[in-house]
Tab-separated table of C-alpha atoms in Angstrom:
chain	number	residue	atom	x	y	z
A	294	ALA	CA	-16.702	32.173	11.919
A	295	GLN	CA	-15.576	29.404	9.717
A	296	SER	CA	-16.811	25.911	9.427
A	297	VAL	CA	-16.058	22.791	7.373
A	298	THR	CA	-18.511	20.017	6.126
A	299	GLN	CA	-17.360	16.601	5.230
A	300	LEU	CA	-20.477	14.551	4.038
A	301	GLY	CA	-20.494	11.005	5.021
A	302	SER	CA	-18.084	9.285	7.397
A	303	HIS	CA	-16.744	6.498	5.123
A	304	VAL	CA	-15.870	5.894	1.515
A	305	SER	CA	-15.261	2.727	-0.079
A	306	VAL	CA	-13.711	2.311	-3.620
A	307	SER	CA	-11.894	-0.392	-5.583
A	308	GLU	CA	-8.332	-0.381	-6.325
A	309	GLY	CA	-7.739	1.620	-9.480
A	310	ALA	CA	-11.043	3.441	-9.280
A	311	LEU	CA	-11.593	7.311	-8.792
A	312	VAL	CA	-11.340	8.755	-5.363
A	313	LEU	CA	-13.716	11.555	-4.638
A	314	LEU	CA	-13.614	13.077	-1.068
A	315	ARG	CA	-16.089	15.971	-0.721
A	316	CYS	CA	-15.455	19.225	1.319
A	317	ASN	CA	-17.637	22.377	1.664
A	318	TYR	CA	-16.604	25.374	3.814
A	319	SER	CA	-18.068	28.406	5.366
A	320	SER	CA	-15.789	31.512	5.713
A	321	SER	CA	-16.331	35.025	6.049
A	322	VAL	CA	-13.066	35.910	4.495
A	323	PRO	CA	-11.074	34.480	1.470
A	324	PRO	CA	-10.151	30.961	2.839
A	325	TYR	CA	-7.096	29.191	2.984
A	326	LEU	CA	-8.011	25.423	2.616
A	327	PHE	CA	-6.170	22.139	3.506
A	328	TRP	CA	-6.654	18.459	3.176
A	329	TYR	CA	-4.653	16.397	5.764
A	330	VAL	CA	-4.208	12.460	5.929
A	331	GLN	CA	-4.035	10.433	8.737
A	332	TYR	CA	-2.746	6.859	8.327
A	333	PRO	CA	-3.440	4.342	10.990
A	334	ASN	CA	-1.623	5.005	14.393
A	335	GLN	CA	0.054	8.041	13.050
A	336	GLY	CA	-0.356	11.845	13.218
A	337	LEU	CA	-2.031	14.049	10.570
A	338	GLN	CA	0.199	14.998	7.440
A	339	LEU	CA	-0.380	17.732	4.912
A	340	LEU	CA	-1.735	16.392	1.640
A	341	LEU	CA	-2.296	19.705	-0.174
A	342	LYS	CA	-3.361	23.151	0.473
A	343	TYR	CA	-4.909	26.296	-1.486
A	344	THR	CA	-3.790	29.757	-0.382
A	345	THR	CA	-4.063	32.201	-3.580
A	346	GLY	CA	-3.494	31.806	-7.292
A	347	ALA	CA	-4.245	28.601	-9.182
A	348	THR	CA	-7.349	26.914	-8.033
A	349	LEU	CA	-6.319	23.303	-9.054
A	350	VAL	CA	-3.753	22.371	-6.287
A	351	LYS	CA	-1.848	19.367	-6.600
A	352	GLY	CA	-0.565	17.426	-3.704
A	353	ILE	CA	1.473	14.361	-2.549
A	354	ASN	CA	0.689	10.750	-3.795
A	355	GLY	CA	-1.235	11.772	-6.708
A	356	PHE	CA	-3.950	13.684	-4.924
A	357	GLU	CA	-5.350	17.079	-6.114
A	358	ALA	CA	-8.062	19.394	-5.154
A	359	GLU	CA	-9.884	22.244	-6.837
A	360	PHE	CA	-11.077	25.343	-5.084
A	361	LYS	CA	-14.464	26.458	-6.270
A	362	LYS	CA	-15.581	29.747	-4.691
A	363	SER	CA	-19.056	29.673	-6.279
A	364	GLU	CA	-19.683	26.273	-4.851
A	365	THR	CA	-17.700	27.003	-1.546
A	366	SER	CA	-16.119	23.582	-2.218
A	367	PHE	CA	-12.658	22.032	-2.056
A	368	HIS	CA	-13.182	18.374	-3.202
A	369	LEU	CA	-10.185	15.881	-3.115
A	370	THR	CA	-9.777	13.573	-5.994
A	371	LYS	CA	-7.266	11.027	-7.101
A	372	PRO	CA	-7.712	9.286	-10.545
A	373	SER	CA	-6.576	5.791	-9.478
A	374	ALA	CA	-6.850	4.559	-5.847
A	375	HIS	CA	-4.142	2.361	-4.395
A	376	MET	CA	-4.288	0.179	-1.408
A	377	SER	CA	-1.801	2.406	0.497
A	378	ASP	CA	-4.456	5.289	0.119
A	379	ALA	CA	-6.554	3.644	2.898
A	380	ALA	CA	-6.593	6.248	5.659
A	381	GLU	CA	-8.606	8.971	7.275
A	382	TYR	CA	-8.852	12.401	5.437
A	383	PHE	CA	-9.485	15.820	6.927
A	384	CYS	CA	-10.514	19.008	5.195
A	385	ALA	CA	-9.582	22.285	7.208
A	386	VAL	CA	-10.186	25.911	6.740
A	387	SER	CA	-8.095	28.803	8.151
A	388	ASP	CA	-10.050	31.649	9.735
A	389	GLN	CA	-8.198	34.219	8.107
A	390	GLY	CA	-7.571	34.399	4.479
A	391	THR	CA	-4.233	36.158	4.857
A	392	ALA	CA	-1.582	35.147	7.046
A	393	GLY	CA	-2.922	36.942	10.026
A	394	ALA	CA	-1.442	37.025	13.355
A	395	ASN	CA	-4.058	35.170	14.919
A	396	SER	CA	-5.259	32.637	12.421
A	397	LYS	CA	-6.283	29.271	13.580
A	398	LEU	CA	-7.473	26.131	11.591
A	399	THR	CA	-10.995	24.593	11.877
A	400	PHE	CA	-11.203	20.835	10.839
A	401	GLY	CA	-13.961	18.631	9.368
A	402	LYS	CA	-15.190	15.559	11.120
A	403	GLY	CA	-12.829	13.397	8.748
A	404	ILE	CA	-13.749	10.708	6.084
A	405	THR	CA	-12.410	7.276	6.247
A	406	LEU	CA	-11.267	5.864	2.906
A	407	SER	CA	-11.213	2.120	2.445
A	408	VAL	CA	-9.735	0.677	-0.784
A	409	ARG	CA	-10.922	-2.756	-1.864
A	410	PRO	CA	-8.600	-5.165	-3.851
B	106	ASP	CA	14.510	12.430	14.491
B	107	ALA	CA	10.733	13.505	14.389
B	108	ASP	CA	10.120	17.219	14.355
B	109	VAL	CA	7.275	16.998	16.778
B	110	THR	CA	7.471	14.534	19.610
B	111	GLN	CA	4.790	13.689	22.242
B	112	THR	CA	5.231	11.724	25.455
B	113	PRO	CA	3.850	9.517	26.462
B	114	ARG	CA	2.421	7.752	23.506
B	115	ASN	CA	-0.237	5.813	25.532
B	116	ARG	CA	-1.277	6.193	28.992
B	117	ILE	CA	-4.045	4.590	31.149
B	118	THR	CA	-5.043	6.469	34.378
B	119	LYS	CA	-7.822	6.611	36.851
B	120	THR	CA	-10.468	9.047	37.315
B	121	GLY	CA	-9.377	11.807	39.598
B	122	LYS	CA	-5.637	11.485	38.731
B	123	ARG	CA	-3.768	14.393	37.344
B	124	ILE	CA	-2.111	13.778	34.002
B	125	MET	CA	0.440	15.915	31.993
B	126	LEU	CA	0.915	15.391	28.244
B	127	GLU	CA	4.212	16.939	26.873
B	128	CYS	CA	5.023	18.035	23.480
B	129	SER	CA	8.303	19.025	22.120
B	130	GLN	CA	9.275	20.466	18.586
B	131	THR	CA	12.570	21.135	16.729
B	132	LYS	CA	11.195	22.930	13.807
B	133	GLY	CA	11.682	26.458	15.468
B	134	HIS	CA	7.821	27.420	15.261
B	135	ASP	CA	6.404	29.942	17.518
B	136	ARG	CA	2.938	28.332	17.368
B	137	MET	CA	1.865	25.399	19.140
B	138	TYR	CA	-1.569	23.784	19.450
B	139	TRP	CA	-3.328	20.917	21.439
B	140	TYR	CA	-6.098	18.976	19.760
B	141	ARG	CA	-8.105	16.069	20.887
B	142	GLN	CA	-9.515	13.583	18.410
B	143	ASP	CA	-12.831	11.635	18.955
B	144	PRO	CA	-14.270	9.281	16.476
B	145	GLY	CA	-16.887	10.958	14.272
B	146	LEU	CA	-15.964	14.383	15.620
B	147	GLY	CA	-12.642	15.001	14.055
B	148	LEU	CA	-10.084	17.334	15.810
B	149	ARG	CA	-11.192	19.899	18.274
B	150	LEU	CA	-8.822	22.607	19.564
B	151	ILE	CA	-8.054	22.688	23.193
B	152	TYR	CA	-5.532	25.374	23.632
B	153	TYR	CA	-3.047	27.240	21.465
B	154	SER	CA	-0.004	29.522	21.916
B	155	PHE	CA	1.233	31.737	19.363
B	156	ASP	CA	4.397	32.642	21.317
B	157	VAL	CA	5.794	31.783	24.931
B	158	LYS	CA	3.835	34.453	26.492
B	159	ASP	CA	0.727	33.977	24.681
B	160	ILE	CA	-1.944	31.329	25.788
B	161	ASN	CA	-5.377	31.023	24.369
B	162	LYS	CA	-8.400	28.723	24.953
B	163	GLY	CA	-9.852	26.671	22.145
B	164	GLU	CA	-13.317	25.437	21.725
B	165	ILE	CA	-13.186	22.804	24.316
B	166	SER	CA	-10.655	24.030	27.143
B	167	ASP	CA	-12.792	23.129	30.101
B	168	GLY	CA	-11.119	20.505	32.302
B	169	TYR	CA	-7.640	21.144	30.670
B	170	SER	CA	-4.800	23.529	31.370
B	171	VAL	CA	-1.607	24.327	29.526
B	172	SER	CA	2.140	25.489	29.995
B	173	ARG	CA	4.322	26.975	27.534
B	174	GLN	CA	7.709	26.249	29.081
B	175	ALA	CA	9.737	27.570	26.129
B	176	GLN	CA	9.350	28.043	22.411
B	177	ALA	CA	9.983	24.316	21.690
B	178	LYS	CA	7.828	23.047	24.759
B	179	PHE	CA	3.911	23.045	25.216
B	180	SER	CA	2.446	20.851	27.932
B	181	LEU	CA	-1.181	19.800	28.376
B	182	SER	CA	-2.557	18.809	31.890
B	183	LEU	CA	-5.627	17.181	32.998
B	184	GLU	CA	-6.058	18.339	36.752
B	185	SER	CA	-8.628	15.598	37.483
B	186	ALA	CA	-9.054	13.210	34.816
B	187	ILE	CA	-12.510	12.035	33.990
B	188	PRO	CA	-13.730	9.156	31.792
B	189	ASN	CA	-15.079	11.329	28.751
B	190	GLN	CA	-11.406	12.695	28.417
B	191	THR	CA	-10.571	9.407	26.984
B	192	ALA	CA	-9.333	10.418	23.484
B	193	LEU	CA	-6.368	10.770	21.073
B	194	TYR	CA	-4.515	13.799	21.838
B	195	PHE	CA	-2.463	15.742	19.125
B	196	CYS	CA	0.066	18.660	19.517
B	197	ALA	CA	0.971	20.679	16.483
B	198	THR	CA	3.108	23.565	15.399
B	199	SER	CA	2.948	26.286	12.793
B	200	ASP	CA	5.335	28.958	11.657
B	201	PHE	CA	4.205	32.622	12.205
B	202	HIS	CA	5.115	33.523	8.685
B	203	GLY	CA	3.422	30.521	6.959
B	204	PRO	CA	-0.236	30.068	5.635
B	205	ASP	CA	-1.204	27.989	8.718
B	206	THR	CA	0.235	24.691	7.742
B	207	GLN	CA	0.300	22.667	10.832
B	208	TYR	CA	2.698	19.984	11.649
B	209	PHE	CA	1.517	17.281	13.923
B	210	GLY	CA	3.020	14.921	16.429
B	211	PRO	CA	2.348	11.172	16.594
B	212	GLY	CA	-0.391	11.569	19.198
B	213	THR	CA	-0.808	10.368	22.648
B	214	ARG	CA	-3.637	7.769	23.420
B	215	LEU	CA	-5.141	8.443	26.815
B	216	THR	CA	-7.748	6.326	28.560
B	217	VAL	CA	-9.251	7.454	31.733
B	218	LEU	CA	-10.847	4.636	33.654
């Protein structure tokens, strides 16, 4: 069974500062990994994903994440935070590394990002 | 128009009442999911369906049932609502041929008094 750990529930940064949101996963098969963002009063939308190939993945709004198999990590970063980045961020892992017929996602508990002016 | 819609968006009901939450999608996806979101717990899977004839329980299916009326419609029912079912409920869809990217509706905020 797969699992996702997102340490801490809240991260606060100043506008213009580096954003680092941590995600560690556990999976018995090569994982597909995802970051989703949830803005206030909205559903989740995909920020970026890793399937195969290049381990540094770029997403929307200047975010990127690096898959590190040796560390079982998929941390999300953005060089310079903007006020509009304030949201809740969820890391997720697929339970099958290939596009299997019965794959599902397991989500972490989420991290709320606050951006101070 | 939104690809994944949910109705109602907000609902307040009383303990013991039957409630149905509806989800429709125009993405043409085969797979549909129902999640609930609680503060500090993230998203937990209630039920999922990989096609019209396929229904599966997720990790927290007790107290819930679902119906897949068509490829585009997936409904979640609470037969007898209880206060600890107060939560934000999301429907999502994904493409059979894709690497599990899920597309979410805007959510239904349910309060059970």
